[in-house]
Every structure is written in C-alpha cells, then in structure tokens.
C-alpha cells in the first residue's frame, strides 16, 4: 500500500508557515473528502430508496397476482391453470419481496449507517477541531501582540510576568489544540479509506446474500474478491490502531516538556554568532499613513543572500531585501524592545524588525551581518563565519596584549591587482611586517566624526561670504592655483574615523588604522555614519557637506604621505596626513601623522588613483614639458580638466543622498 501522508506533531509548537502550508493541504483534502462524502451518501440513499421501493413494488405485485382469482369476468371465472400459475408467481414474488426487504434492511445497516456515522463523527470532529484551533491561534496572536507592546524603558515586572504567563498559557493551549487537530487529520487519512470501503463492502455482501439463494454461481465468483477486500480492511484497521497508539505516546511526551518552552524570553542561553542561515517570526513595522505605523508578525528566513518573507497560508516565500553589502544595526523604535534596522547599500531601502527575545535579536543581527559579507558564497561558509567571529574577538582585544600574529597585518598575496595605490614617495616594504605597537601607540583615541566648528560655519555662511561647493569655488585652505585646477573629482564617502599614528611612510599603518577603527565601532555599536563629498583636486583634498556645501576639513596634497584601499573590502580607503606638533617648543615643530579612514560608494582604488594623479600634476607643474606630456596622455573634458571617471549618480552629486546611512564596513 502507498505511504500515508501525515502531519508531524513535533512541528506543532513552532507553527511555521511550512507547517501551516502543509496543514492547508490536509484541510483542503478534508474539505474535498467532505464534499465527496455528501455526494456519495446521496447516491447510496438513492440506491437504498430504490431498493425499498423495489420491496414495496414486489409486495404490491404479489397481492395483485393473488387478486386475479377474485376477479369476476363477464365471460367466465378464468382459467384455473392461469390462476395456479399466477399464484405460484405470487408466491415467488412474495419470496422475492422478502429478499428485497431483507436487502434493503442490510443496505441501511451496512451501507447507509457507516457512511452517515463517518460524516457525522469524523468529518464533524475535524470541523470542530479546526474551529478550536483557530480560536487558540487567535488567542495566541492576541497574547503575542500584548507581549510585543511591553515597554522597555518603564518595565513593570508584575505586568511582564502576567503577560509572559498569558503568552505561555495561550501557546500551550494552541499547542494542545494543534496536536489534537493534527492527530484528527492524520487519523482521517486512514479513516477515509475504511469509510469508502466499508459501505461498499456491506452493500456487496448484502447483494451477494440476496443472490445466493437463487444464484450460487454469482456468489462463488465474488467470494475471493470479498475475502481480499475484507482482509485489506482489517489490515488498514490494524495500521490505524498502531498509528493512533504512536501518536498518543508522542503527544504525551511533547506535553511533558517544561513550561519555559512556551515562554518567549526564556533564561539566557548562548548566542550563536556564526550562523549564515536564520528563520523565525519577526515583527515588521509598516507605515499605514503619514505618521501612523502598524506592526505585523510574519515569518522571515534567509535564502542565499536574500531575506525572504512567507505570510501564513502562502505556499512559498517572497524576497524582501537583497542582503549583499547591506548594513544591520540596533535601533530604538516606538519604545519596543529588540528592534533592529536593515539598510540597503544605497541607503534608499530600509526596514525595521523586532525579534521575540534577546537571543533571537542578537542572532538575527549576527546572521544578517555574516550574509552581508557574502560568506555564503565561499566553499566552507561555516568555517569562514567562525574565523571572522574569532577575528572580531581579536580585534576588540587591547592592542598591548597582541603577540606576533601571522595574520596581524593585511596579506599582500590576497590583494586584488591594482587594489592599492601608493604615493610616488612610498618607500619599499621591509622584509618583516612591523608590529602594531610600532604603527599606532596603544590607547590612542579615535575620532568617529568630523565636527565643523560653529565659528567656521558662520564665517563660511555670513552675508557676503562665499559658499564652498564642489564645482569650482575654493576657499583659503587651498592654494590660489586651484582656481583653474586641472583636476576636480567628487566621490561620495562616509567618514569612519581618524586617529594619530606613529609613521606616515608605510601603508601598513593605514591597514592597522582601518582594523582598529572598525573594531572600535563594533565594540561601541556605532554603525551610523554621515555621507559627505570628498573632492580631489590638483592641489588639495576637501571633505564637503552635500547639503550646505560647507567644507568640513581640507588637506593640501603635499601633506598626504600615504594612501591605500583595503585589500579585501575594496570600498574602504584611507590616507595619512603629515602635520606639525608645536607642543615641544621647537621652531619648526615635530612632524606628526594622522590616519583618516573612509567608506566610499565606489571602489577605493579609484579615489587612490585620483589622489596619485593629483600628486603627479603637482610634480609636473614644476616642469612645463612634463605637464604638457601628462596632459597629452590623459583625456580632457570640454573645460580643459582631466577626465577620470564617470560621474556618479545625480542624487549623490547634487546632495540628494540621505544625510545619515549605516556603514557597511
């Protein structure tokens, strides 16, 4: 016999959309069976009615045949032979009438009654359990909505305990109702076979009993078939008894679990930070008006590099957001706990989700960050996730505790061709990589934002003043030669951090600064950054506010000693600026170096190449022939400037990008 499909009782508690989808298939099967049972019962009742009518008709025929003898014919009483023949026919018809009545009784007992009992008992029970299951689910949803609204700031332990108890009670009630409903649906898969076979078995046996008295030959031909049908019915009944016992044992075992299983925020359990796949229910915030929002509880899961959502009742899930290079961060939202936000790389698409517990909240953030790094595309994503997690732990360790590490500095062999652009004055790498303590003094503070002084802001925006913008206007920070600069290129960047460094003659100091800045942001959960425009000219670098066109900070190109892009994350770049420290009292001042780390919307290599070209132009200006040769080799725009890269999107160039975005670093 083919295998019988059944619902797994172990999945009743999770109540996932996959289980609900499978449950809908069973419910559809039960509905189809109900319709078919009603139609079949009508056909059987019609057969029973015809058989009952046949008994009444044969009885009437028998009486009518006996009435022939009493008829007073005008030409005579009638033929005695005919009368005796009709009496024999009446007797035969009377005997047949007895057989037909007995057949009708057997049809009612063995065909109609089992079908009515199956419809009224089994199918009605399914309908009742379905209503009970729906009520339990609604109560659980209502309890979860109350629990999700539990405030985080003004938390009341009594209210929280009451809500937790209510959630546990409703979840247990739903669990019990779902298991009873699943058991009934599983049982129905066996019962429907018996319900279809048993009535027809009774009908056929009644017919055989009817014909046996006059047609033994027919009964002999049907014996073997009836025996096989009876044997199959007994086998199915035995399987039903065994499966029912197994389901009772499973139900008893599942109900013996502790009540903490039903609580949404259980005792603290270890958080797995190396996951690359995650699934579960989350609350998503949707806008219902200009200022109103609503929260919906939906089932989310990850598939490859996509975040999927599957509503209840849906056969399959749909993609919500592409997670590649996206950013995830914890947010405070409407006084709800465990909220986090996912933002696309462009910053134009974002969504706010709420987890059920702290463990789920932390695991979702870690999983989405792992997927954002495209770990799932590697050959062994689990091992890569574990290694990155260990690297993150090392990154937040005080630098003075580092020993010699084989992976302490970026691996040049893993760099992409052209991934790092160095200045013309870069020195040759030493045979051994410098220690982190030699590059950056332990305990060096990190600045995560560039704040424009109020006085400078007023100076640049006072009446009659000139606003600095990336389209040709300059300020006093750059040389006068920049008014007809041969190079002007604007890049959309996000400032990640800056810190003092010990040296400006090696690219290793930039890589170490990147590592410490990113590690510090991870420690303090600093994910939000401000987008700015980095203008590279042939004389200076300027960081410009895209909304106000105010220059936040500027550097002369001669002061930039090193610049490089990250060897693995091509969107990270940084540079080292040389300054003078006058605190020692010397006339010329001691040289000091500061590293600045940025994240760009384009490849960091392009920014490094542009800076390198700007320094080449500075050197070429000293020799007119060299400058002419350089201009001859490089394409120029219509206004005589160097043509380097395609213009970035109009939204970015015109300052239309969002003011603040989340860093992907």
PDB file of C-alpha atoms in Angstrom, residues 471-472 483-488 635-643:
ATOM      1  CA  UNK A 471      32.027  72.771  -8.632  1.00  0.00           C
ATOM      2  CA  UNK A 472      34.950  75.110  -8.875  1.00  0.00           C
ATOM      3  CA  UNK A 483      41.083  78.346  -9.194  1.00  0.00           C
ATOM      4  CA  UNK A 484      41.979  76.914 -12.628  1.00  0.00           C
ATOM      5  CA  UNK A 485      42.669  73.441 -11.335  1.00  0.00           C
ATOM      6  CA  UNK A 486      43.318  70.759 -13.920  1.00  0.00           C
ATOM      7  CA  UNK A 487      41.715  68.096 -11.728  1.00  0.00           C
ATOM      8  CA  UNK A 488      38.398  68.110  -9.895  1.00  0.00           C
ATOM      9  CA  UNK A 635      41.822  62.639 -21.802  1.00  0.00           C
ATOM     10  CA  UNK A 636      40.435  66.086 -21.020  1.00  0.00           C
ATOM     11  CA  UNK A 637      36.914  67.456 -20.559  1.00  0.00           C
ATOM     12  CA  UNK A 638      35.476  70.355 -22.555  1.00  0.00           C
ATOM     13  CA  UNK A 639      36.702  72.870 -19.958  1.00  0.00           C
ATOM     14  CA  UNK A 640      40.282  71.548 -20.045  1.00  0.00           C
ATOM     15  CA  UNK A 641      40.236  69.349 -16.962  1.00  0.00           C
ATOM     16  CA  UNK A 642      41.363  65.766 -16.661  1.00  0.00           C
ATOM     17  CA  UNK A 643      38.611  63.244 -17.437  1.00  0.00           C
TER      18      UNK A 643
END
